[in-house]
């Protein structure tokens, strides 16, 4: 990897997390991208409250206040600690923005459910055979090479992180050419939550699944719906460094939308993403025009 911006969202300093340039969102100049906020909450839930034999199976985060480029910390608590289920809540807290009266501001709150691993019960159950087809739909080696050479998101300094987008045609790295009304998909490889700390499979999944909003709300004019939450439901954790997020459903009425995605790795489907979003057309992002240099592509 050649010299370039640090490919992480935060650096840690005495228990607080300082946002790095990659954490910047395109929605506003001093705001943080969704994967950064979701990733820091998921990391806190897993590293503080995770336990061998208990699998994180549902992560829900409410993004009720725009996170800013300010020192950030997490505060967690256990809501339930049983023999088969553990429920953890994490607040993402930031220093007081200029002009606000409070000392700190809670910008997001997540709930993570851990379930005890065991064996599947006897019997056969239905699954969608289309999931196997989707899991096998990966960019060709030629498309992967083209994406690495053309990437305009995280930057040419690390083509291994280049996401591959799809919108009914062929896999491509160019977000502008994928700005259509077609069904969206992305194969992505997440950046680090904390500089120098490789993200766990759970953290990578949460950050990748935040692209559910992009996959569902990205249309011919760009994206103007901003998600106010994210729910990730998992039956297992991914085995690959790249995660495939593919749009499954989208509804929109009166300035409100819902979107869901399937989550895949090379072995098949392992989960689902869900978001609700609200009209934010005043800050609409047109990927055919915006300069993505230095920005996280799934922001």
Short mmCIF file of N, CA and C in Angstrom, two decimals, residues 97-275:
data_model
loop_
_atom_site.label_atom_id
_atom_site.label_comp_id
_atom_site.label_asym_id
_atom_site.label_seq_id
_atom_site.Cartn_x
_atom_site.Cartn_y
_atom_site.Cartn_z
N UNK A 97 -21.05 20.23 21.35
CA UNK A 97 -20.81 21.11 20.20
C UNK A 97 -20.86 22.57 20.61
N UNK A 98 -20.20 23.40 19.89
CA UNK A 98 -20.21 24.83 20.17
C UNK A 98 -21.63 25.37 20.16
N UNK A 99 -22.00 26.09 21.21
CA UNK A 99 -23.32 26.71 21.27
C UNK A 99 -24.37 25.89 21.98
N UNK A 100 -24.07 24.63 22.36
CA UNK A 100 -25.04 23.80 23.07
C UNK A 100 -24.79 23.89 24.56
N UNK A 101 -25.86 23.73 25.34
CA UNK A 101 -25.77 23.95 26.78
C UNK A 101 -25.30 22.72 27.54
N UNK A 102 -25.50 21.52 27.01
CA UNK A 102 -25.12 20.31 27.72
C UNK A 102 -23.62 20.07 27.61
N UNK A 103 -23.09 19.30 28.58
CA UNK A 103 -21.67 18.99 28.56
C UNK A 103 -21.33 17.95 27.51
N UNK A 104 -22.22 16.95 27.35
CA UNK A 104 -22.04 15.92 26.34
C UNK A 104 -23.37 15.67 25.64
N UNK A 105 -23.30 15.07 24.47
CA UNK A 105 -24.49 14.83 23.67
C UNK A 105 -24.51 13.36 23.25
N UNK A 106 -25.63 12.69 23.50
CA UNK A 106 -25.83 11.33 23.00
C UNK A 106 -26.32 11.44 21.56
N UNK A 107 -25.55 10.90 20.61
CA UNK A 107 -25.91 11.03 19.20
C UNK A 107 -26.51 9.74 18.63
N UNK A 108 -26.29 8.62 19.31
CA UNK A 108 -26.84 7.35 18.83
C UNK A 108 -26.94 6.38 20.00
N UNK A 109 -27.87 5.44 19.88
CA UNK A 109 -28.04 4.40 20.91
C UNK A 109 -28.28 3.07 20.22
N UNK A 110 -27.49 2.09 20.58
CA UNK A 110 -27.63 0.77 19.95
C UNK A 110 -28.05 -0.28 20.96
N UNK A 111 -28.72 -1.30 20.46
CA UNK A 111 -29.04 -2.50 21.23
C UNK A 111 -28.49 -3.70 20.48
N UNK A 112 -27.71 -4.51 21.17
CA UNK A 112 -27.15 -5.72 20.57
C UNK A 112 -27.65 -6.93 21.34
N UNK A 113 -28.16 -7.91 20.60
CA UNK A 113 -28.64 -9.15 21.19
C UNK A 113 -27.63 -10.25 20.89
N UNK A 114 -27.17 -10.93 21.94
CA UNK A 114 -26.30 -12.10 21.81
C UNK A 114 -27.10 -13.34 22.16
N UNK A 115 -26.99 -14.39 21.36
CA UNK A 115 -27.66 -15.66 21.64
C UNK A 115 -26.62 -16.77 21.78
N UNK A 116 -26.94 -17.74 22.64
CA UNK A 116 -26.02 -18.86 22.84
C UNK A 116 -26.04 -19.79 21.63
N UNK A 117 -24.87 -20.16 21.17
CA UNK A 117 -24.75 -21.08 20.04
C UNK A 117 -25.05 -22.51 20.49
N UNK A 118 -25.67 -23.28 19.59
CA UNK A 118 -25.94 -24.69 19.86
C UNK A 118 -26.09 -25.40 18.52
N UNK A 119 -26.86 -26.49 18.46
CA UNK A 119 -27.12 -27.20 17.21
C UNK A 119 -28.50 -26.83 16.69
N UNK A 120 -28.68 -26.92 15.37
CA UNK A 120 -30.00 -26.68 14.79
C UNK A 120 -30.96 -27.79 15.20
N UNK A 121 -32.24 -27.47 15.42
CA UNK A 121 -33.22 -28.51 15.74
C UNK A 121 -33.44 -29.43 14.55
N UNK A 122 -33.99 -30.63 14.78
CA UNK A 122 -34.20 -31.57 13.67
C UNK A 122 -35.26 -31.08 12.70
N UNK A 123 -35.21 -31.62 11.48
CA UNK A 123 -36.20 -31.26 10.47
C UNK A 123 -35.61 -30.40 9.37
N UNK A 124 -36.37 -30.27 8.28
CA UNK A 124 -35.98 -29.45 7.14
C UNK A 124 -36.88 -28.22 7.06
N UNK A 125 -36.32 -27.09 6.70
CA UNK A 125 -37.08 -25.84 6.62
C UNK A 125 -36.82 -25.16 5.28
N UNK A 126 -37.74 -24.28 4.89
CA UNK A 126 -37.64 -23.60 3.60
C UNK A 126 -36.53 -22.56 3.64
N UNK A 127 -35.85 -22.41 2.53
CA UNK A 127 -34.97 -21.27 2.33
C UNK A 127 -35.12 -20.84 0.88
N UNK A 128 -34.72 -19.62 0.60
CA UNK A 128 -34.87 -19.07 -0.74
C UNK A 128 -33.74 -19.57 -1.64
N UNK A 129 -34.03 -20.38 -2.65
CA UNK A 129 -32.95 -20.88 -3.51
C UNK A 129 -32.23 -19.78 -4.28
N UNK A 130 -32.87 -18.62 -4.43
CA UNK A 130 -32.22 -17.50 -5.13
C UNK A 130 -31.00 -16.99 -4.36
N UNK A 131 -30.96 -17.25 -3.05
CA UNK A 131 -29.82 -16.80 -2.26
C UNK A 131 -28.51 -17.41 -2.74
N UNK A 132 -28.55 -18.66 -3.16
CA UNK A 132 -27.33 -19.30 -3.66
C UNK A 132 -26.87 -18.66 -4.96
N UNK A 133 -27.81 -18.23 -5.79
CA UNK A 133 -27.46 -17.58 -7.05
C UNK A 133 -26.82 -16.23 -6.78
N UNK A 134 -27.41 -15.47 -5.85
CA UNK A 134 -26.86 -14.16 -5.52
C UNK A 134 -25.46 -14.28 -4.94
N UNK A 135 -25.26 -15.26 -4.06
CA UNK A 135 -23.96 -15.42 -3.42
C UNK A 135 -22.87 -15.73 -4.44
N UNK A 136 -23.25 -16.36 -5.54
CA UNK A 136 -22.28 -16.71 -6.57
C UNK A 136 -22.03 -15.58 -7.55
N UNK A 137 -22.80 -14.49 -7.43
CA UNK A 137 -22.66 -13.35 -8.35
C UNK A 137 -21.56 -12.43 -7.84
N UNK A 138 -20.36 -12.64 -8.31
CA UNK A 138 -19.22 -11.82 -7.89
C UNK A 138 -18.57 -11.20 -9.12
N UNK A 139 -17.88 -10.09 -8.94
CA UNK A 139 -17.18 -9.48 -10.07
C UNK A 139 -16.14 -10.44 -10.66
N UNK A 140 -16.00 -10.39 -11.96
CA UNK A 140 -14.97 -11.20 -12.63
C UNK A 140 -13.59 -10.66 -12.27
N UNK A 141 -12.54 -11.45 -12.45
CA UNK A 141 -11.19 -10.92 -12.19
C UNK A 141 -10.90 -9.66 -12.99
N UNK A 142 -11.41 -9.58 -14.22
CA UNK A 142 -11.18 -8.39 -15.03
C UNK A 142 -11.89 -7.17 -14.42
N UNK A 143 -13.13 -7.39 -13.93
CA UNK A 143 -13.86 -6.29 -13.30
C UNK A 143 -13.20 -5.88 -11.99
N UNK A 144 -12.68 -6.85 -11.24
CA UNK A 144 -11.99 -6.52 -10.00
C UNK A 144 -10.76 -5.66 -10.29
N UNK A 145 -10.02 -6.03 -11.30
CA UNK A 145 -8.82 -5.25 -11.66
C UNK A 145 -9.20 -3.85 -12.11
N UNK A 146 -10.28 -3.75 -12.90
CA UNK A 146 -10.72 -2.43 -13.35
C UNK A 146 -11.16 -1.57 -12.18
N UNK A 147 -11.88 -2.18 -11.23
CA UNK A 147 -12.32 -1.43 -10.05
C UNK A 147 -11.14 -0.91 -9.26
N UNK A 148 -10.12 -1.76 -9.10
CA UNK A 148 -8.95 -1.34 -8.35
C UNK A 148 -8.23 -0.19 -9.03
N UNK A 149 -8.22 -0.19 -10.36
CA UNK A 149 -7.51 0.85 -11.10
C UNK A 149 -8.28 2.16 -11.16
N UNK A 150 -9.62 2.08 -11.10
CA UNK A 150 -10.45 3.27 -11.31
C UNK A 150 -10.95 3.89 -10.01
N UNK A 151 -10.72 3.24 -8.89
CA UNK A 151 -11.44 3.61 -7.67
C UNK A 151 -11.28 5.07 -7.29
N UNK A 152 -12.42 5.72 -6.99
CA UNK A 152 -12.38 7.14 -6.62
C UNK A 152 -12.98 7.37 -5.23
N UNK A 153 -13.02 6.35 -4.39
CA UNK A 153 -13.60 6.51 -3.07
C UNK A 153 -12.53 6.62 -2.01
N UNK A 154 -12.16 5.49 -1.37
CA UNK A 154 -11.11 5.55 -0.37
C UNK A 154 -9.80 6.06 -0.96
N UNK A 155 -9.61 5.87 -2.25
CA UNK A 155 -8.43 6.44 -2.90
C UNK A 155 -7.56 5.37 -3.53
N UNK A 156 -6.75 5.73 -4.49
CA UNK A 156 -5.91 4.76 -5.19
C UNK A 156 -4.80 4.19 -4.32
N UNK A 157 -4.61 4.74 -3.10
CA UNK A 157 -3.54 4.25 -2.24
C UNK A 157 -3.83 2.86 -1.68
N UNK A 158 -5.08 2.37 -1.74
CA UNK A 158 -5.37 1.03 -1.24
C UNK A 158 -6.47 0.40 -2.08
N UNK A 159 -6.15 -0.10 -3.26
CA UNK A 159 -7.17 -0.69 -4.12
C UNK A 159 -7.82 -1.92 -3.52
N UNK A 160 -7.18 -2.55 -2.53
CA UNK A 160 -7.79 -3.73 -1.90
C UNK A 160 -9.10 -3.39 -1.21
N UNK A 161 -9.29 -2.13 -0.85
CA UNK A 161 -10.53 -1.71 -0.20
C UNK A 161 -11.58 -1.23 -1.19
N UNK A 162 -11.26 -1.20 -2.46
CA UNK A 162 -12.19 -0.66 -3.45
C UNK A 162 -13.49 -1.47 -3.47
N UNK A 163 -14.64 -0.81 -3.29
CA UNK A 163 -15.91 -1.53 -3.38
C UNK A 163 -16.32 -1.71 -4.84
N UNK A 164 -17.07 -2.78 -5.10
CA UNK A 164 -17.58 -3.04 -6.44
C UNK A 164 -19.08 -2.84 -6.42
N UNK A 165 -19.58 -1.97 -7.27
CA UNK A 165 -21.00 -1.64 -7.31
C UNK A 165 -21.67 -2.31 -8.51
N UNK A 166 -22.97 -2.54 -8.35
CA UNK A 166 -23.77 -3.18 -9.40
C UNK A 166 -25.14 -2.52 -9.43
N UNK A 167 -25.64 -2.27 -10.64
CA UNK A 167 -26.96 -1.67 -10.77
C UNK A 167 -27.64 -2.20 -12.04
N UNK A 168 -27.67 -3.52 -12.15
CA UNK A 168 -28.37 -4.14 -13.26
C UNK A 168 -27.53 -4.36 -14.50
N UNK A 169 -26.28 -3.91 -14.49
CA UNK A 169 -25.41 -4.09 -15.64
C UNK A 169 -24.26 -5.01 -15.29
N UNK A 170 -23.06 -4.45 -15.20
CA UNK A 170 -21.89 -5.21 -14.79
C UNK A 170 -21.30 -4.56 -13.54
N UNK A 171 -20.52 -5.32 -12.81
CA UNK A 171 -19.86 -4.80 -11.62
C UNK A 171 -18.85 -3.73 -12.02
N UNK A 172 -18.86 -2.62 -11.28
CA UNK A 172 -17.97 -1.51 -11.59
C UNK A 172 -17.64 -0.78 -10.31
N UNK A 173 -16.52 -0.11 -10.33
CA UNK A 173 -16.13 0.72 -9.20
C UNK A 173 -16.67 2.14 -9.29
N UNK A 174 -17.12 2.54 -10.46
CA UNK A 174 -17.55 3.92 -10.71
C UNK A 174 -18.97 4.14 -10.19
N UNK A 175 -19.12 4.93 -9.13
CA UNK A 175 -20.44 5.18 -8.57
C UNK A 175 -21.33 5.95 -9.54
N UNK A 176 -20.73 6.84 -10.32
CA UNK A 176 -21.52 7.65 -11.25
C UNK A 176 -22.25 6.82 -12.28
N UNK A 177 -21.59 5.80 -12.83
CA UNK A 177 -22.23 4.98 -13.85
C UNK A 177 -23.28 4.05 -13.26
N UNK A 178 -23.27 3.86 -11.96
CA UNK A 178 -24.27 3.02 -11.30
C UNK A 178 -25.45 3.83 -10.77
N UNK A 179 -25.49 5.10 -11.09
CA UNK A 179 -26.57 5.97 -10.61
C UNK A 179 -27.78 5.82 -11.53
N UNK A 180 -28.51 4.72 -11.35
CA UNK A 180 -29.67 4.39 -12.16
C UNK A 180 -30.84 4.05 -11.24
N UNK A 181 -31.96 3.64 -11.85
CA UNK A 181 -33.09 3.19 -11.04
C UNK A 181 -33.08 1.67 -10.91
N UNK A 182 -31.95 1.02 -11.20
CA UNK A 182 -31.84 -0.42 -11.10
C UNK A 182 -31.59 -0.89 -9.68
N UNK A 183 -31.77 -2.19 -9.48
CA UNK A 183 -31.49 -2.81 -8.19
C UNK A 183 -29.99 -2.71 -7.89
N UNK A 184 -29.66 -2.23 -6.70
CA UNK A 184 -28.27 -1.96 -6.34
C UNK A 184 -27.67 -3.10 -5.51
N UNK A 185 -26.36 -3.25 -5.66
CA UNK A 185 -25.60 -4.18 -4.84
C UNK A 185 -24.18 -3.67 -4.72
N UNK A 186 -23.49 -4.11 -3.67
CA UNK A 186 -22.10 -3.73 -3.47
C UNK A 186 -21.36 -4.87 -2.78
N UNK A 187 -20.15 -5.17 -3.24
CA UNK A 187 -19.21 -6.01 -2.51
C UNK A 187 -18.21 -5.05 -1.88
N UNK A 188 -18.15 -5.01 -0.55
CA UNK A 188 -17.27 -4.03 0.09
C UNK A 188 -16.38 -4.70 1.13
N UNK A 189 -15.28 -4.04 1.42
CA UNK A 189 -14.36 -4.46 2.47
C UNK A 189 -14.18 -3.28 3.40
N UNK A 190 -14.54 -3.46 4.66
CA UNK A 190 -14.63 -2.34 5.59
C UNK A 190 -13.26 -1.83 6.03
N UNK A 191 -13.23 -0.55 6.32
CA UNK A 191 -12.06 0.05 6.95
C UNK A 191 -12.02 -0.34 8.43
N UNK A 192 -10.97 0.05 9.12
CA UNK A 192 -10.86 -0.21 10.55
C UNK A 192 -11.74 0.77 11.32
N UNK A 193 -12.34 0.31 12.41
CA UNK A 193 -13.03 1.23 13.31
C UNK A 193 -11.99 2.08 14.03
N UNK A 194 -11.03 1.42 14.65
CA UNK A 194 -9.96 2.08 15.38
C UNK A 194 -8.64 1.84 14.66
N UNK A 195 -7.88 2.89 14.45
CA UNK A 195 -6.60 2.78 13.74
C UNK A 195 -5.71 1.71 14.38
N UNK A 196 -5.21 0.80 13.55
CA UNK A 196 -4.31 -0.24 14.02
C UNK A 196 -4.99 -1.45 14.61
N UNK A 197 -6.32 -1.49 14.60
CA UNK A 197 -7.08 -2.59 15.19
C UNK A 197 -7.96 -3.23 14.11
N UNK A 198 -7.61 -4.41 13.61
CA UNK A 198 -8.43 -5.04 12.57
C UNK A 198 -9.86 -5.25 13.06
N UNK A 199 -10.85 -4.90 12.27
CA UNK A 199 -12.24 -5.07 12.71
C UNK A 199 -12.62 -6.55 12.74
N UNK A 200 -13.44 -6.91 13.70
CA UNK A 200 -13.92 -8.29 13.81
C UNK A 200 -14.97 -8.55 12.73
N UNK A 201 -15.31 -9.82 12.48
CA UNK A 201 -16.38 -10.11 11.52
C UNK A 201 -17.69 -9.40 11.86
N UNK A 202 -18.03 -9.31 13.14
CA UNK A 202 -19.26 -8.62 13.54
C UNK A 202 -19.17 -7.14 13.21
N UNK A 203 -18.06 -6.50 13.54
CA UNK A 203 -17.91 -5.08 13.24
C UNK A 203 -17.94 -4.84 11.74
N UNK A 204 -17.28 -5.69 10.97
CA UNK A 204 -17.29 -5.53 9.52
C UNK A 204 -18.70 -5.67 8.96
N UNK A 205 -19.47 -6.59 9.52
CA UNK A 205 -20.83 -6.79 9.04
C UNK A 205 -21.70 -5.57 9.31
N UNK A 206 -21.61 -5.03 10.51
CA UNK A 206 -22.42 -3.85 10.85
C UNK A 206 -22.06 -2.68 9.94
N UNK A 207 -20.77 -2.44 9.74
CA UNK A 207 -20.36 -1.32 8.88
C UNK A 207 -20.79 -1.54 7.44
N UNK A 208 -20.65 -2.77 6.95
CA UNK A 208 -21.08 -3.06 5.58
C UNK A 208 -22.58 -2.92 5.44
N UNK A 209 -23.33 -3.40 6.44
CA UNK A 209 -24.80 -3.37 6.36
C UNK A 209 -25.36 -1.96 6.40
N UNK A 210 -24.57 -1.00 6.88
CA UNK A 210 -25.05 0.38 6.86
C UNK A 210 -25.28 0.86 5.43
N UNK A 211 -24.66 0.17 4.46
CA UNK A 211 -24.90 0.47 3.05
C UNK A 211 -26.30 0.07 2.61
N UNK A 212 -27.10 -0.53 3.50
CA UNK A 212 -28.50 -0.80 3.19
C UNK A 212 -29.21 0.47 2.77
N UNK A 213 -28.91 1.58 3.42
CA UNK A 213 -29.53 2.85 3.05
C UNK A 213 -29.11 3.27 1.65
N UNK A 214 -27.82 3.15 1.35
CA UNK A 214 -27.33 3.52 0.02
C UNK A 214 -27.94 2.62 -1.04
N UNK A 215 -27.98 1.31 -0.79
CA UNK A 215 -28.49 0.37 -1.79
C UNK A 215 -29.98 0.59 -2.05
N UNK A 216 -30.73 0.99 -1.04
CA UNK A 216 -32.17 1.18 -1.21
C UNK A 216 -32.56 2.56 -1.68
N UNK A 217 -31.83 3.58 -1.25
CA UNK A 217 -32.24 4.97 -1.48
C UNK A 217 -31.49 5.67 -2.61
N UNK A 218 -30.54 5.02 -3.22
CA UNK A 218 -29.74 5.58 -4.30
C UNK A 218 -30.49 5.43 -5.61
N UNK A 219 -30.79 6.55 -6.26
CA UNK A 219 -31.55 6.53 -7.51
C UNK A 219 -30.89 7.34 -8.61
N UNK A 220 -31.69 7.75 -9.56
CA UNK A 220 -31.16 8.41 -10.76
C UNK A 220 -30.58 9.78 -10.47
N UNK A 221 -31.00 10.43 -9.37
CA UNK A 221 -30.50 11.76 -9.03
C UNK A 221 -29.50 11.72 -7.87
N UNK A 222 -29.12 10.53 -7.45
CA UNK A 222 -28.24 10.41 -6.30
C UNK A 222 -29.00 9.88 -5.10
N UNK A 223 -28.65 10.34 -3.91
CA UNK A 223 -29.34 9.91 -2.70
C UNK A 223 -29.78 11.13 -1.92
N UNK A 224 -31.07 11.17 -1.56
CA UNK A 224 -31.62 12.29 -0.81
C UNK A 224 -32.39 11.83 0.42
N UNK A 225 -32.53 10.52 0.62
CA UNK A 225 -33.06 9.97 1.86
C UNK A 225 -31.89 9.67 2.78
N UNK A 226 -31.96 10.13 4.04
CA UNK A 226 -30.91 9.83 5.02
C UNK A 226 -31.50 8.92 6.08
N UNK A 227 -30.79 7.83 6.38
CA UNK A 227 -31.34 6.87 7.33
C UNK A 227 -31.17 7.34 8.76
N UNK A 228 -32.17 7.04 9.57
CA UNK A 228 -32.15 7.42 10.99
C UNK A 228 -31.96 6.20 11.88
N UNK A 229 -31.72 5.04 11.29
CA UNK A 229 -31.50 3.83 12.07
C UNK A 229 -30.86 2.76 11.20
N UNK A 230 -30.54 1.65 11.81
CA UNK A 230 -30.06 0.46 11.11
C UNK A 230 -30.34 -0.74 11.99
N UNK A 231 -30.89 -1.79 11.39
CA UNK A 231 -31.04 -3.08 12.06
C UNK A 231 -30.33 -4.14 11.24
N UNK A 232 -29.51 -4.94 11.90
CA UNK A 232 -28.80 -6.04 11.25
C UNK A 232 -29.17 -7.32 11.98
N UNK A 233 -29.69 -8.32 11.25
CA UNK A 233 -30.04 -9.62 11.83
C UNK A 233 -29.16 -10.68 11.20
N UNK A 234 -28.53 -11.52 12.03
CA UNK A 234 -27.53 -12.47 11.56
C UNK A 234 -27.79 -13.87 12.10
N UNK A 235 -27.61 -14.88 11.25
CA UNK A 235 -27.62 -16.26 11.74
C UNK A 235 -26.20 -16.77 11.95
N UNK A 236 -25.25 -16.19 11.25
CA UNK A 236 -23.83 -16.49 11.44
C UNK A 236 -23.02 -15.25 11.11
N UNK A 237 -21.73 -15.32 11.34
CA UNK A 237 -20.83 -14.23 10.98
C UNK A 237 -20.10 -14.57 9.69
N UNK A 238 -19.70 -13.57 8.92
CA UNK A 238 -19.07 -13.84 7.62
C UNK A 238 -17.68 -14.43 7.77
N UNK A 239 -17.31 -15.24 6.78
CA UNK A 239 -15.98 -15.82 6.78
C UNK A 239 -15.01 -15.09 5.89
N UNK A 240 -15.51 -14.16 5.08
CA UNK A 240 -14.68 -13.44 4.12
C UNK A 240 -14.44 -12.01 4.59
N UNK A 241 -13.41 -11.39 4.02
CA UNK A 241 -13.16 -9.98 4.33
C UNK A 241 -14.12 -9.07 3.59
N UNK A 242 -14.67 -9.55 2.45
CA UNK A 242 -15.64 -8.76 1.70
C UNK A 242 -17.05 -9.26 1.98
N UNK A 243 -17.99 -8.31 2.03
CA UNK A 243 -19.39 -8.62 2.29
C UNK A 243 -20.23 -8.05 1.15
N UNK A 244 -21.17 -8.84 0.68
CA UNK A 244 -22.05 -8.48 -0.42
C UNK A 244 -23.37 -8.00 0.17
N UNK A 245 -23.73 -6.76 -0.11
CA UNK A 245 -24.98 -6.16 0.36
C UNK A 245 -25.84 -5.89 -0.87
N UNK A 246 -27.01 -6.55 -0.95
CA UNK A 246 -27.85 -6.43 -2.15
C UNK A 246 -29.25 -5.99 -1.77
N UNK A 247 -29.76 -4.95 -2.46
CA UNK A 247 -31.11 -4.44 -2.20
C UNK A 247 -32.14 -5.53 -2.44
N UNK A 248 -33.11 -5.63 -1.50
CA UNK A 248 -34.19 -6.60 -1.63
C UNK A 248 -35.55 -5.92 -1.74
N UNK A 249 -35.74 -4.85 -0.97
CA UNK A 249 -37.02 -4.15 -1.02
C UNK A 249 -36.81 -2.67 -0.76
N UNK A 250 -37.71 -1.86 -1.30
CA UNK A 250 -37.68 -0.41 -1.06
C UNK A 250 -39.10 0.12 -1.20
N UNK A 251 -39.54 0.89 -0.20
CA UNK A 251 -40.82 1.60 -0.28
C UNK A 251 -40.58 3.05 0.10
N UNK A 252 -41.34 3.96 -0.49
CA UNK A 252 -41.25 5.37 -0.10
C UNK A 252 -42.59 6.06 -0.30
N UNK A 253 -43.00 6.80 0.72
CA UNK A 253 -44.24 7.57 0.67
C UNK A 253 -44.09 8.80 1.56
N UNK A 254 -44.48 9.95 1.05
CA UNK A 254 -44.55 11.18 1.84
C UNK A 254 -43.23 11.52 2.52
N UNK A 255 -42.13 11.34 1.80
CA UNK A 255 -40.83 11.73 2.34
C UNK A 255 -40.22 10.75 3.32
N UNK A 256 -40.76 9.54 3.40
CA UNK A 256 -40.26 8.50 4.31
C UNK A 256 -40.03 7.24 3.50
N UNK A 257 -38.93 6.55 3.74
CA UNK A 257 -38.65 5.32 3.00
C UNK A 257 -38.23 4.20 3.94
N UNK A 258 -38.41 2.97 3.46
CA UNK A 258 -37.86 1.78 4.11
C UNK A 258 -37.08 1.00 3.08
N UNK A 259 -35.98 0.39 3.50
CA UNK A 259 -35.16 -0.41 2.59
C UNK A 259 -34.64 -1.62 3.34
N UNK A 260 -34.56 -2.75 2.64
CA UNK A 260 -33.97 -3.95 3.22
C UNK A 260 -32.98 -4.55 2.24
N UNK A 261 -32.00 -5.26 2.77
CA UNK A 261 -30.97 -5.89 1.95
C UNK A 261 -30.70 -7.30 2.44
N UNK A 262 -30.15 -8.13 1.55
CA UNK A 262 -29.57 -9.40 1.94
C UNK A 262 -28.08 -9.24 2.12
N UNK A 263 -27.52 -9.93 3.10
CA UNK A 263 -26.09 -9.89 3.40
C UNK A 263 -25.48 -11.24 3.06
N UNK A 264 -24.41 -11.23 2.28
CA UNK A 264 -23.82 -12.46 1.76
C UNK A 264 -22.30 -12.43 1.90
N UNK A 265 -21.71 -13.62 1.98
CA UNK A 265 -20.30 -13.78 1.69
C UNK A 265 -20.19 -14.88 0.64
N UNK A 266 -18.99 -15.36 0.38
CA UNK A 266 -18.81 -16.34 -0.69
C UNK A 266 -19.50 -17.67 -0.39
N UNK A 267 -19.84 -17.92 0.88
CA UNK A 267 -20.50 -19.17 1.25
C UNK A 267 -22.02 -19.06 1.23
N UNK A 268 -22.56 -17.88 0.98
CA UNK A 268 -24.00 -17.74 0.91
C UNK A 268 -24.52 -16.63 1.80
N UNK A 269 -25.83 -16.63 1.97
CA UNK A 269 -26.47 -15.59 2.76
C UNK A 269 -26.32 -15.88 4.25
N UNK A 270 -26.09 -14.82 5.02
CA UNK A 270 -25.97 -15.00 6.46
C UNK A 270 -26.75 -13.97 7.26
N UNK A 271 -27.44 -13.02 6.59
CA UNK A 271 -28.17 -12.04 7.36
C UNK A 271 -28.98 -11.08 6.52
N UNK A 272 -29.57 -10.09 7.21
CA UNK A 272 -30.47 -9.11 6.61
C UNK A 272 -30.20 -7.74 7.20
N UNK A 273 -30.30 -6.71 6.37
CA UNK A 273 -30.20 -5.33 6.84
C UNK A 273 -31.52 -4.60 6.61
N UNK A 274 -31.85 -3.65 7.48
CA UNK A 274 -33.10 -2.89 7.38
C UNK A 274 -32.87 -1.47 7.87
N UNK A 275 -33.37 -0.48 7.12
CA UNK A 275 -33.29 0.92 7.55
C UNK A 275 -34.60 1.62 7.25
#
